[in-house]
Short mmCIF file of C-alpha atoms in Angstrom, two decimals:
data_model
loop_
_atom_site.label_atom_id
_atom_site.label_comp_id
_atom_site.label_asym_id
_atom_site.label_seq_id
_atom_site.Cartn_x
_atom_site.Cartn_y
_atom_site.Cartn_z
CA MET A 223 102.50 157.51 70.92
CA PRO A 224 105.67 159.50 71.80
CA ALA A 225 108.84 158.56 70.01
CA ALA A 226 110.49 157.58 73.28
CA ALA A 227 107.79 155.01 73.96
CA GLN A 228 108.21 153.11 70.73
CA ARG A 229 110.97 151.70 68.62
CA VAL A 230 110.88 151.22 64.87
CA LEU A 231 112.51 148.14 63.42
CA LEU A 232 113.53 148.09 59.80
CA PHE A 233 113.91 144.86 57.94
CA ASP A 234 113.74 143.47 54.44
CA PRO A 235 110.83 141.11 53.79
CA PRO A 236 110.01 138.28 53.96
CA ILE A 237 111.79 137.71 57.30
CA LEU A 238 110.35 139.12 60.55
CA PRO A 239 112.44 139.90 63.65
CA ASP A 240 111.41 136.60 65.21
CA GLY A 241 112.74 134.73 62.20
CA SER A 242 109.40 133.82 60.62
CA ASN A 243 108.56 134.50 56.99
CA ILE A 244 105.88 136.77 55.53
CA ILE A 245 104.05 135.36 52.54
CA PHE A 246 102.20 137.87 50.34
CA PRO A 247 100.64 136.18 47.33
CA THR A 248 100.17 139.24 45.12
CA THR A 249 103.36 141.31 44.99
CA SER A 250 107.10 141.08 45.08
CA PHE A 251 108.61 143.04 47.96
CA SER A 252 112.28 142.85 47.10
CA HIS A 253 112.84 146.65 47.08
CA HIS A 254 110.54 147.66 49.91
CA ARG A 255 111.16 148.08 53.60
CA TYR A 256 108.48 147.54 56.22
CA PHE A 257 108.14 149.18 59.60
CA ILE A 258 107.03 147.30 62.68
CA GLN A 259 106.47 149.32 65.81
CA GLU A 260 107.15 147.63 69.06
CA ASP A 261 105.96 149.06 72.34
CA LEU A 262 108.99 149.65 74.51
CA MET A 263 106.87 149.49 77.66
CA THR A 264 106.02 145.86 76.88
CA GLU A 265 109.69 145.13 76.42
CA ALA A 266 110.56 146.93 79.66
CA ARG A 267 107.91 144.98 81.55
CA SER A 268 109.18 141.69 80.18
CA ARG A 269 112.72 142.54 81.32
CA ALA A 270 111.65 143.67 84.78
CA GLY A 271 111.79 141.17 87.59
CA PRO A 272 108.88 140.31 89.88
CA SER A 273 107.56 142.95 92.23
CA GLN A 274 109.23 143.29 95.60
CA HIS A 275 106.40 141.74 97.61
CA THR A 276 105.24 138.42 96.17
CA ALA A 277 104.16 135.04 97.42
CA GLU A 278 107.71 133.90 96.77
CA ASP A 279 108.78 135.88 99.83
CA LEU A 280 107.05 133.25 101.93
CA ARG A 281 108.91 130.38 100.33
CA HIS A 282 111.17 130.17 103.34
CA PRO A 283 109.45 127.60 105.57
CA GLY A 284 111.49 128.70 108.57
CA ILE A 285 109.95 132.18 108.55
CA VAL A 286 106.44 130.84 108.11
CA ALA A 287 106.93 128.29 110.88
CA ALA A 288 108.35 130.94 113.23
CA LEU A 289 105.41 133.26 112.57
CA LEU A 290 102.92 130.46 113.12
CA LEU A 291 104.66 129.42 116.32
CA ALA A 292 104.62 133.02 117.58
CA VAL A 293 100.87 133.34 116.92
CA VAL A 294 100.07 130.01 118.61
CA THR A 295 102.28 130.88 121.59
CA ALA A 296 100.63 134.30 121.98
CA PHE A 297 97.17 132.72 121.86
CA GLY A 298 98.18 130.06 124.40
CA LEU A 299 99.58 132.64 126.79
CA HIS A 300 96.44 134.72 126.46
CA MET A 301 94.28 131.70 127.28
CA LEU A 302 96.43 130.77 130.29
CA ILE A 303 96.27 134.28 131.67
CA SER A 304 92.58 134.87 131.04
CA ALA A 305 91.27 131.35 131.78
CA PRO A 306 90.52 131.99 135.50
CA ALA A 307 88.59 135.16 134.65
CA ILE A 308 86.66 133.38 131.90
CA ARG A 309 85.82 130.50 134.25
CA ALA A 310 84.68 132.90 136.99
CA ALA A 311 82.48 134.79 134.52
CA ALA A 312 80.91 131.54 133.30
CA GLU A 313 80.18 130.38 136.86
CA ALA A 314 78.62 133.77 137.73
CA GLU A 315 76.44 133.61 134.61
CA LEU A 316 75.30 130.07 135.51
CA ALA A 317 74.42 131.16 139.06
CA ARG A 318 72.42 134.09 137.64
CA VAL A 319 70.52 131.85 135.21
CA ILE A 320 69.71 129.34 137.98
CA ALA A 321 68.50 132.12 140.30
CA ASP A 322 66.26 133.47 137.50
CA GLU A 323 64.83 129.98 136.87
CA ASP A 324 64.22 129.42 140.60
CA ARG A 325 62.44 132.77 140.88
CA ASP A 326 60.28 132.02 137.81
CA VAL A 327 59.33 128.44 138.75
CA CYS A 328 58.82 129.02 142.45
CA GLY A 329 56.97 132.27 141.64
CA GLN A 330 54.47 130.27 139.57
CA PHE A 331 53.50 128.49 142.79
CA GLY A 332 53.05 131.79 144.61
CA LEU A 333 56.30 131.57 146.60
CA ARG A 334 58.17 134.84 147.06
CA ALA A 335 61.93 135.19 147.23
CA GLY A 336 63.32 135.37 150.77
CA THR A 337 60.73 133.05 152.34
CA THR A 338 61.45 129.60 153.79
CA SER A 339 59.08 128.00 151.31
CA PHE A 340 60.98 129.68 148.44
CA ALA A 341 64.28 128.30 149.82
CA ALA A 342 62.73 124.80 149.98
CA CYS A 343 61.51 125.16 146.38
CA SER A 344 65.00 126.23 145.25
CA ARG A 345 66.56 123.18 146.96
CA GLU A 346 64.10 120.85 145.24
CA LEU A 347 64.82 122.46 141.88
CA ALA A 348 68.56 121.95 142.56
CA ASN A 349 67.83 118.24 143.22
CA VAL A 350 65.89 118.00 139.94
CA ARG A 351 68.78 119.65 138.05
CA GLN A 352 71.30 117.26 139.64
CA LYS A 353 69.22 114.20 138.72
CA GLN A 354 68.89 115.45 135.15
CA SER A 355 72.63 116.07 134.98
CA ASP A 356 73.29 112.51 136.23
CA ARG A 357 70.95 111.11 133.54
CA ASP A 358 72.66 113.18 130.85
CA GLN A 359 76.12 111.96 131.92
CA ALA A 360 74.94 108.32 132.03
CA ALA A 361 73.45 108.66 128.54
CA ALA A 362 76.69 110.19 127.26
CA ALA A 363 78.68 107.31 128.77
CA GLY A 364 76.33 104.80 127.11
CA ILE A 365 74.88 103.41 130.35
CA LEU A 366 71.28 104.39 129.52
#
């Protein structure tokens, strides 16, 4: 270890730098000196303050609340602006799914799209869907 990275403390036994005593049962140490090496990096780290970016930076509730409010506001504005487009896309998808179902079910009976019998089949399927929707709503309301 380089000399700059360590410090040598000299002291007379039996007292250590922290004030505690050394007890050696076999010898008298009255004329001896002991060397204890202390890592200066450890000392430097203990004197250094916390790093610049810590969780303590967020201890200010005003900053956290402002950031949270900004995120919620941005999300709300996004939803307000994009809600009509989302609703239109959902309605278009539902119309596509219903048209596919009508084509599949009415096609099983040999009815081709564009014929009057196919149109009648599609109307009847719409009636069946409406009745099922009414039953579902009644069950959700606790009537059934």
